Amino acid sequence: MLPAPALDVLSNLVRVACNPYIIAGERDRYLVNVWKQWAELRQLAELNDTRLHDLRHSFASIGAAGGLSLKIIGGLLGHRQTQTTSRYAHLAADPLKAAANRIAGAIAASMNSETGNGEVVPLARKR
């Protein structure tokens, strides 16, 4: 499964005549070795010390920071077991704190008198 931005990039690639593959290699084959192209891309982007695997870590990190579960992230990365993805767990600095902040933010927003989305109800004191 590819996300829409990746599909957009692939759909705009120039196709090679007589080659059925989107990312074409020599003759009528698909590209089997990306290292030369990867080196050129890194140089153009001024990311000379970036590895392909770093992109996977960044992808997982953004997903974890966005609150996605390791099971979901693992599925996107092609991992069969959540254990494999668990090494990415450190990428979400503090998931409990992030969850608490998200919940508190939603409560605060609903109590904001300007939006009118919430109503504060005083509670009776226990005697």
PDB file of C-alpha atoms in Angstrom:
ATOM      1  CA  MET A   1       0.000   0.000   0.000  1.00  0.00           C
ATOM      2  CA  LEU A   2       1.426   3.333  -1.020  1.00  0.00           C
ATOM      3  CA  PRO A   3       0.162   6.705   0.216  1.00  0.00           C
ATOM      4  CA  ALA A   4      -1.223   9.268  -2.231  1.00  0.00           C
ATOM      5  CA  PRO A   5       1.934  11.456  -2.338  1.00  0.00           C
ATOM      6  CA  ALA A   6       4.071   8.445  -3.323  1.00  0.00           C
ATOM      7  CA  LEU A   7       1.549   7.380  -5.969  1.00  0.00           C
ATOM      8  CA  ASP A   8       1.600  10.930  -7.323  1.00  0.00           C
ATOM      9  CA  VAL A   9       5.397  10.851  -7.676  1.00  0.00           C
ATOM     10  CA  LEU A  10       5.287   7.463  -9.396  1.00  0.00           C
ATOM     11  CA  SER A  11       2.528   8.532 -11.793  1.00  0.00           C
ATOM     12  CA  ASN A  12       4.623  11.498 -12.924  1.00  0.00           C
ATOM     13  CA  LEU A  13       7.776   9.510 -13.689  1.00  0.00           C
ATOM     14  CA  VAL A  14       8.822   9.408 -17.321  1.00  0.00           C
ATOM     15  CA  ARG A  15       8.156   5.922 -18.677  1.00  0.00           C
ATOM     16  CA  VAL A  16      10.792   4.036 -20.660  1.00  0.00           C
ATOM     17  CA  ALA A  17       9.551   2.739 -24.018  1.00  0.00           C
ATOM     18  CA  CYS A  18       9.281  -1.063 -24.216  1.00  0.00           C
ATOM     19  CA  ASN A  19       9.684  -1.424 -20.434  1.00  0.00           C
ATOM     20  CA  PRO A  20       6.542  -2.335 -18.457  1.00  0.00           C
ATOM     21  CA  TYR A  21       8.015  -1.270 -15.104  1.00  0.00           C
ATOM     22  CA  ILE A  22       7.504   2.144 -13.525  1.00  0.00           C
ATOM     23  CA  ILE A  23      11.033   2.201 -12.117  1.00  0.00           C
ATOM     24  CA  ALA A  24      12.862   0.783 -15.069  1.00  0.00           C
ATOM     25  CA  GLY A  25      16.213  -0.926 -15.110  1.00  0.00           C
ATOM     26  CA  GLU A  26      18.194  -2.070 -18.113  1.00  0.00           C
ATOM     27  CA  ARG A  27      16.343  -3.412 -21.155  1.00  0.00           C
ATOM     28  CA  ASP A  28      12.909  -4.714 -20.133  1.00  0.00           C
ATOM     29  CA  ARG A  29      13.709  -5.278 -16.444  1.00  0.00           C
ATOM     30  CA  TYR A  30      12.947  -3.386 -13.275  1.00  0.00           C
ATOM     31  CA  LEU A  31      15.651  -1.535 -11.386  1.00  0.00           C
ATOM     32  CA  VAL A  32      17.489  -3.967  -9.127  1.00  0.00           C
ATOM     33  CA  ASN A  33      20.225  -1.770  -7.676  1.00  0.00           C
ATOM     34  CA  VAL A  34      19.330   1.686  -6.354  1.00  0.00           C
ATOM     35  CA  TRP A  35      22.693   2.657  -4.865  1.00  0.00           C
ATOM     36  CA  LYS A  36      23.912   4.846  -7.730  1.00  0.00           C
ATOM     37  CA  GLN A  37      20.593   6.719  -7.895  1.00  0.00           C
ATOM     38  CA  TRP A  38      20.452   6.956  -4.102  1.00  0.00           C
ATOM     39  CA  ALA A  39      23.938   8.529  -4.011  1.00  0.00           C
ATOM     40  CA  GLU A  40      22.927  11.092  -6.657  1.00  0.00           C
ATOM     41  CA  LEU A  41      19.694  11.920  -4.829  1.00  0.00           C
ATOM     42  CA  ARG A  42      21.491  12.363  -1.500  1.00  0.00           C
ATOM     43  CA  GLN A  43      23.996  14.698  -3.103  1.00  0.00           C
ATOM     44  CA  LEU A  44      21.248  16.802  -4.739  1.00  0.00           C
ATOM     45  CA  ALA A  45      19.356  17.000  -1.447  1.00  0.00           C
ATOM     46  CA  GLU A  46      22.562  17.691   0.509  1.00  0.00           C
ATOM     47  CA  LEU A  47      21.860  14.667   2.713  1.00  0.00           C
ATOM     48  CA  ASN A  48      25.154  12.893   2.140  1.00  0.00           C
ATOM     49  CA  ASP A  49      25.132  10.944   5.418  1.00  0.00           C
ATOM     50  CA  THR A  50      21.502   9.754   5.139  1.00  0.00           C
ATOM     51  CA  ARG A  51      20.878   6.024   4.718  1.00  0.00           C
ATOM     52  CA  LEU A  52      17.795   4.486   3.123  1.00  0.00           C
ATOM     53  CA  HIS A  53      16.994   2.883   6.471  1.00  0.00           C
ATOM     54  CA  ASP A  54      16.960   6.351   8.059  1.00  0.00           C
ATOM     55  CA  LEU A  55      13.868   7.073   5.968  1.00  0.00           C
ATOM     56  CA  ARG A  56      12.085   4.093   7.544  1.00  0.00           C
ATOM     57  CA  HIS A  57      13.004   5.336  11.001  1.00  0.00           C
ATOM     58  CA  SER A  58      11.735   8.827  10.174  1.00  0.00           C
ATOM     59  CA  PHE A  59       8.491   7.361   8.820  1.00  0.00           C
ATOM     60  CA  ALA A  60       8.027   5.302  11.996  1.00  0.00           C
ATOM     61  CA  SER A  61       8.961   8.253  14.206  1.00  0.00           C
ATOM     62  CA  ILE A  62       6.384  10.540  12.636  1.00  0.00           C
ATOM     63  CA  GLY A  63       3.744   7.830  12.977  1.00  0.00           C
ATOM     64  CA  ALA A  64       4.611   7.212  16.630  1.00  0.00           C
ATOM     65  CA  ALA A  65       4.640  10.933  17.402  1.00  0.00           C
ATOM     66  CA  GLY A  66       1.221  11.152  15.759  1.00  0.00           C
ATOM     67  CA  GLY A  67      -0.158   8.545  18.134  1.00  0.00           C
ATOM     68  CA  LEU A  68      -0.219   5.543  15.805  1.00  0.00           C
ATOM     69  CA  SER A  69       0.197   2.191  17.489  1.00  0.00           C
ATOM     70  CA  LEU A  70       3.222   0.006  16.903  1.00  0.00           C
ATOM     71  CA  LYS A  71       0.894  -2.535  15.269  1.00  0.00           C
ATOM     72  CA  ILE A  72      -0.237   0.028  12.686  1.00  0.00           C
ATOM     73  CA  ILE A  73       3.305   1.322  12.104  1.00  0.00           C
ATOM     74  CA  GLY A  74       4.582  -2.250  11.762  1.00  0.00           C
ATOM     75  CA  GLY A  75       1.881  -3.017   9.218  1.00  0.00           C
ATOM     76  CA  LEU A  76       2.902   0.012   7.178  1.00  0.00           C
ATOM     77  CA  LEU A  77       6.563  -1.010   7.352  1.00  0.00           C
ATOM     78  CA  GLY A  78       5.761  -4.595   6.368  1.00  0.00           C
ATOM     79  CA  HIS A  79       6.592  -6.147   9.734  1.00  0.00           C
ATOM     80  CA  ARG A  80       4.725  -9.345  10.563  1.00  0.00           C
ATOM     81  CA  GLN A  81       5.276  -9.093  14.310  1.00  0.00           C
ATOM     82  CA  THR A  82       4.846  -6.097  16.597  1.00  0.00           C
ATOM     83  CA  GLN A  83       8.080  -7.178  18.286  1.00  0.00           C
ATOM     84  CA  THR A  84       9.983  -6.237  15.149  1.00  0.00           C
ATOM     85  CA  THR A  85       8.519  -2.743  15.309  1.00  0.00           C
ATOM     86  CA  SER A  86       9.141  -2.417  19.048  1.00  0.00           C
ATOM     87  CA  ARG A  87      12.658  -1.106  18.389  1.00  0.00           C
ATOM     88  CA  TYR A  88      10.937   1.994  17.009  1.00  0.00           C
ATOM     89  CA  ALA A  89       9.142   2.523  20.339  1.00  0.00           C
ATOM     90  CA  HIS A  90      11.815   4.929  21.539  1.00  0.00           C
ATOM     91  CA  LEU A  91      10.829   7.298  18.753  1.00  0.00           C
ATOM     92  CA  ALA A  92       7.749   8.455  20.644  1.00  0.00           C
ATOM     93  CA  ALA A  93       9.528  10.325  23.417  1.00  0.00           C
ATOM     94  CA  ASP A  94       6.821   9.879  25.999  1.00  0.00           C
ATOM     95  CA  PRO A  95       3.592   8.399  24.632  1.00  0.00           C
ATOM     96  CA  LEU A  96       1.747   8.605  27.968  1.00  0.00           C
ATOM     97  CA  LYS A  97       2.570  12.290  28.344  1.00  0.00           C
ATOM     98  CA  ALA A  98       1.567  12.935  24.737  1.00  0.00           C
ATOM     99  CA  ALA A  99      -1.746  11.114  25.283  1.00  0.00           C
ATOM    100  CA  ALA A 100      -2.437  13.059  28.486  1.00  0.00           C
ATOM    101  CA  ASN A 101      -1.698  16.345  26.719  1.00  0.00           C
ATOM    102  CA  ARG A 102      -4.000  15.429  23.827  1.00  0.00           C
ATOM    103  CA  ILE A 103      -6.861  14.537  26.191  1.00  0.00           C
ATOM    104  CA  ALA A 104      -6.313  17.642  28.314  1.00  0.00           C
ATOM    105  CA  GLY A 105      -6.208  19.786  25.174  1.00  0.00           C
ATOM    106  CA  ALA A 106      -9.531  18.381  24.004  1.00  0.00           C
ATOM    107  CA  ILE A 107     -11.084  19.042  27.423  1.00  0.00           C
ATOM    108  CA  ALA A 108      -9.674  22.573  27.514  1.00  0.00           C
ATOM    109  CA  ALA A 109     -10.989  23.275  24.013  1.00  0.00           C
ATOM    110  CA  SER A 110     -14.469  22.083  24.936  1.00  0.00           C
ATOM    111  CA  MET A 111     -14.454  24.331  28.012  1.00  0.00           C
ATOM    112  CA  ASN A 112     -13.355  27.418  26.067  1.00  0.00           C
ATOM    113  CA  SER A 113     -16.133  29.958  26.495  1.00  0.00           C
ATOM    114  CA  GLU A 114     -15.394  31.529  23.089  1.00  0.00           C
ATOM    115  CA  THR A 115     -16.224  28.365  21.186  1.00  0.00           C
ATOM    116  CA  GLY A 116     -19.325  27.536  23.174  1.00  0.00           C
ATOM    117  CA  ASN A 117     -18.673  23.831  22.730  1.00  0.00           C
ATOM    118  CA  GLY A 118     -18.814  22.923  26.386  1.00  0.00           C
ATOM    119  CA  GLU A 119     -20.627  23.679  29.582  1.00  0.00           C
ATOM    120  CA  VAL A 120     -19.059  23.701  33.026  1.00  0.00           C
ATOM    121  CA  VAL A 121     -21.389  22.148  35.561  1.00  0.00           C
ATOM    122  CA  PRO A 122     -20.635  22.828  39.238  1.00  0.00           C
ATOM    123  CA  LEU A 123     -20.590  19.692  41.365  1.00  0.00           C
ATOM    124  CA  ALA A 124     -22.212  19.494  44.754  1.00  0.00           C
ATOM    125  CA  ARG A 125     -19.689  19.258  47.594  1.00  0.00           C
ATOM    126  CA  LYS A 126     -19.719  16.169  49.771  1.00  0.00           C
ATOM    127  CA  ARG A 127     -20.392  16.805  53.431  1.00  0.00           C
TER     128      ARG A 127
END
